[in-house]
CSV table of C-alpha atoms in Angstrom, one decimal:
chain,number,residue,atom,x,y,z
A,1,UNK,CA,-0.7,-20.3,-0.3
A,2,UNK,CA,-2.3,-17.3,1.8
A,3,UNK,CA,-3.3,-17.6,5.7
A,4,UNK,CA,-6.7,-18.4,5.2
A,5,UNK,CA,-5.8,-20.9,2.7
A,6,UNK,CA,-3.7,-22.8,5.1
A,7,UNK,CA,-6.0,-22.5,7.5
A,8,UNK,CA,-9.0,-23.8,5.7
A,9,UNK,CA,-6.4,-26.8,4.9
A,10,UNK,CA,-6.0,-27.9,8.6
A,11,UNK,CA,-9.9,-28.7,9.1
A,12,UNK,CA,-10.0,-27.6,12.7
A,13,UNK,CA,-13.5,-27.3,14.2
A,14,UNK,CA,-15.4,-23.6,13.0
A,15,UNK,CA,-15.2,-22.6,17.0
A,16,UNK,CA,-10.9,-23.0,17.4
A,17,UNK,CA,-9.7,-20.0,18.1
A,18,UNK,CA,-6.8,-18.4,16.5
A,19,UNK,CA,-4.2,-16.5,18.5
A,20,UNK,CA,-3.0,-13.5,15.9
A,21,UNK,CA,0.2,-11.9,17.8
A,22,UNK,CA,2.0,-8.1,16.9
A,23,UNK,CA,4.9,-6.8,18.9
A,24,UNK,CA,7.5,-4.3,17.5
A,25,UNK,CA,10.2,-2.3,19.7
A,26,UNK,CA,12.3,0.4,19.7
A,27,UNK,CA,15.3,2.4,21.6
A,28,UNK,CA,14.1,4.3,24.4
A,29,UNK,CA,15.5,6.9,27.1
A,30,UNK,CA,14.3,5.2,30.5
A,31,UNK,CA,15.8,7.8,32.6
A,32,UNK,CA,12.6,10.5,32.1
A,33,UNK,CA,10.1,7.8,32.3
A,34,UNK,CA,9.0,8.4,28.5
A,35,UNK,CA,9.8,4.6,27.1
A,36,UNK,CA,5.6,3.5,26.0
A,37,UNK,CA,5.2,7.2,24.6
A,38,UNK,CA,8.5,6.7,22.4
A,39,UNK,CA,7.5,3.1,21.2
A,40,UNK,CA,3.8,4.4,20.7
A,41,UNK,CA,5.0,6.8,18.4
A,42,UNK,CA,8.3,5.1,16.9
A,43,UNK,CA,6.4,1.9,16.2
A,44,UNK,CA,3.4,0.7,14.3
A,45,UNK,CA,1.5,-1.7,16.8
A,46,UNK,CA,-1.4,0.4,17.7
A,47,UNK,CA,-2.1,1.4,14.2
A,48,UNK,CA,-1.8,-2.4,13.5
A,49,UNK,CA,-4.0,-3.4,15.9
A,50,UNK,CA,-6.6,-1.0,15.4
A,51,UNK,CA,-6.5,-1.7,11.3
A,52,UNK,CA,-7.4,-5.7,12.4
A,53,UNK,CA,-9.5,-4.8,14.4
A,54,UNK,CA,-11.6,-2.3,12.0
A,55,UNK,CA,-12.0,-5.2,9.9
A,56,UNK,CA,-16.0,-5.2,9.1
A,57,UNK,CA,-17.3,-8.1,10.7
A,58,UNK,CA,-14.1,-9.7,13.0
A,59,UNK,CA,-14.4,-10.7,16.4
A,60,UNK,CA,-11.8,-10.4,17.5
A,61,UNK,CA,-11.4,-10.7,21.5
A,62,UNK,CA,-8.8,-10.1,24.0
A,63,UNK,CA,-6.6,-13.2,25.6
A,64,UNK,CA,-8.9,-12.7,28.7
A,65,UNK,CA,-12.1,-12.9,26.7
A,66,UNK,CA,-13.3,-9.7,25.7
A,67,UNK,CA,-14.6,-8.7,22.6
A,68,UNK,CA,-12.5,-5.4,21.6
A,69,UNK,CA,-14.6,-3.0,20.0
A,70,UNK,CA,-17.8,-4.1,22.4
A,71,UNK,CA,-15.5,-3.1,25.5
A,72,UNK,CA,-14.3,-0.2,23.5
A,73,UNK,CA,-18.0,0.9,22.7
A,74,UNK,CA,-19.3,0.1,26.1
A,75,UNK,CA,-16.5,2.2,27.8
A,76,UNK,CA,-18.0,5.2,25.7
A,77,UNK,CA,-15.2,5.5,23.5
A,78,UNK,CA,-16.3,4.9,19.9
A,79,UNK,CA,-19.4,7.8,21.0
A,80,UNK,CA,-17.4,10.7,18.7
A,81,UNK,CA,-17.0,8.6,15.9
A,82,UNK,CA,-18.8,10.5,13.2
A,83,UNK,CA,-19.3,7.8,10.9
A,84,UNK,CA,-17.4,10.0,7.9
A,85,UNK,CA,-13.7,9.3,8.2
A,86,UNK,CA,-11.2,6.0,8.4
A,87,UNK,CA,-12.3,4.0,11.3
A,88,UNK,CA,-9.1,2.3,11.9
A,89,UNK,CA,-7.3,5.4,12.4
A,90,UNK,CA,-10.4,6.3,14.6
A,91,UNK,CA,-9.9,3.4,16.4
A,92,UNK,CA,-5.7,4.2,16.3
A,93,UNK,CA,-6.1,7.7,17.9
A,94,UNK,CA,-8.3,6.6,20.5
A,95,UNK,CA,-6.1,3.6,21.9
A,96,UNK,CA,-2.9,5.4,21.5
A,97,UNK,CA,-5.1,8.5,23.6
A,98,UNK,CA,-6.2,6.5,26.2
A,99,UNK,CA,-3.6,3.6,26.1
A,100,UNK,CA,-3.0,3.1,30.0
A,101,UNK,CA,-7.0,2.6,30.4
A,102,UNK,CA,-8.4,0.2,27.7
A,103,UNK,CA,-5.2,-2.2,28.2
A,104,UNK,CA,-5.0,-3.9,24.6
A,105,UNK,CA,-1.5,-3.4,24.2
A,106,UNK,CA,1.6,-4.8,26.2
A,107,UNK,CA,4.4,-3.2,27.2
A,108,UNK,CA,8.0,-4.3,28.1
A,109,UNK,CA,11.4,-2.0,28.9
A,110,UNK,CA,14.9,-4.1,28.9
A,111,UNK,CA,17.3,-1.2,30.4
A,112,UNK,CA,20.3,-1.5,29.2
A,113,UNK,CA,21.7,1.1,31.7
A,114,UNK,CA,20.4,3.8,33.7
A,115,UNK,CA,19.4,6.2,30.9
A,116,UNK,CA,18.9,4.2,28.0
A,117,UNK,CA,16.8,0.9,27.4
A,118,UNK,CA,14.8,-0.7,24.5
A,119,UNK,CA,10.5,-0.5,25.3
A,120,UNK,CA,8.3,-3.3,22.7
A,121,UNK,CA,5.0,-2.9,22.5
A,122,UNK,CA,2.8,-6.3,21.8
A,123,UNK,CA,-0.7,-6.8,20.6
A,124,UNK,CA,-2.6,-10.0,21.2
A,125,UNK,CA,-6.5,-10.9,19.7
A,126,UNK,CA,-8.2,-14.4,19.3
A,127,UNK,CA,-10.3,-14.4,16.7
A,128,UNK,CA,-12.5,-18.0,15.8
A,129,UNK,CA,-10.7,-20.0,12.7
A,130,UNK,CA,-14.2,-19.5,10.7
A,131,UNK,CA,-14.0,-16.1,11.0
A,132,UNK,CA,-10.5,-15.6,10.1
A,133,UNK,CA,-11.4,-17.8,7.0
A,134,UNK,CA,-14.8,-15.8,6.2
A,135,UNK,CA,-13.4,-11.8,6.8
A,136,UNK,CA,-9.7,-12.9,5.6
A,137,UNK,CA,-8.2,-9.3,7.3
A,138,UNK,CA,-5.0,-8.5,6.4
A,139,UNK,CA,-2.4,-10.6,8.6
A,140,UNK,CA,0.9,-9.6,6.8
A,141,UNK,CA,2.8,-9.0,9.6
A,142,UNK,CA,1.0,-10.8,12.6
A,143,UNK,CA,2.4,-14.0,13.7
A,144,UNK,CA,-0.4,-17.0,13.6
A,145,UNK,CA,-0.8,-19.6,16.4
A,146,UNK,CA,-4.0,-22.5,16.3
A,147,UNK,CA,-4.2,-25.1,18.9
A,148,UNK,CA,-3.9,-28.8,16.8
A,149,UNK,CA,-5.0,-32.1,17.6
A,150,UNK,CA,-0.6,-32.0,17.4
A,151,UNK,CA,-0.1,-29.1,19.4
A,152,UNK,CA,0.1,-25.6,18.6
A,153,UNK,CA,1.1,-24.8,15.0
A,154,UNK,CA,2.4,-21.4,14.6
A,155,UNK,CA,2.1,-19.6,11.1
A,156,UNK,CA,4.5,-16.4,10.3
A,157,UNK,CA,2.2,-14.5,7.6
């Protein structure tokens, strides 16, 4: 049974919002200051993100509210997009370009010692449960949480 199958099976209300969830880490030198660059290029988060979020017709909005791609386009940052090549790797060069500034993905260090440490990088969209179900993006390796009438039910895709 797919995501969208399961989720059409709970019969929450259109309007529920899903919480979809990425985070992926790696080893890091902390002692140069260089653990998000490492995990930005070691892992796969911000190309991920930015292939859910290039998902034709997803609205997918940040935990504080705002819509992604509206904030991106509104901060002039989709204005070179020519229109003629893979948006989500569009999208993937420009958060990974201007990663400190558009704030879309988390970052965490756990040093282990003075030189050495582990950096994870985490992604977080809410996206309405009837838009999940109408777009069905690929959630392979996003982790799935919907508020219940029994609490929060968390689905591992």
């Amino acid at each position: 049974m797919s995501i969208t199958q399961k989720l059409q099976s709970l019969n929450l209300e259109p309007d529920a919002m899903v919480t979809l969830t990425y985070s992926e880490g790696t080893d890091v030198f902390v002692h140069n200051e260089s653990e998000v660059e490492t995990a930005m290029a070691e892992t796969d988060v911000i190309s991920t993100f930015a292939d859910l979020i290039a998902t034709p017709g997803l609205k997918a909005s940040t935990p504080y509210g705002g819509d992604v791609l509206e904030s991106l386009r509104s901060d002039g940052h989709l204005d070179d997009y020519a229109r003629d090549g893979c948006f989500s790797d569009y999208l993937s060069e420009v958060i990974s370009e201007n990663f400190y500034d558009v704030e879309f993905i988390e970052h965490s260090t756990e040093k282990y010692d003075h030189k050495r440490g582990f950096c994870t990088l985490s992604a977080e969209v809410q996206v309405p449960v009837s838009n999940v179900i109408s777009k069905s993006p690929y959630l392979g390796s996003w982790k799935i949480s919907v508020k219940t009438s029994n609490g929060v039910l968390t689905l591992d895709a």
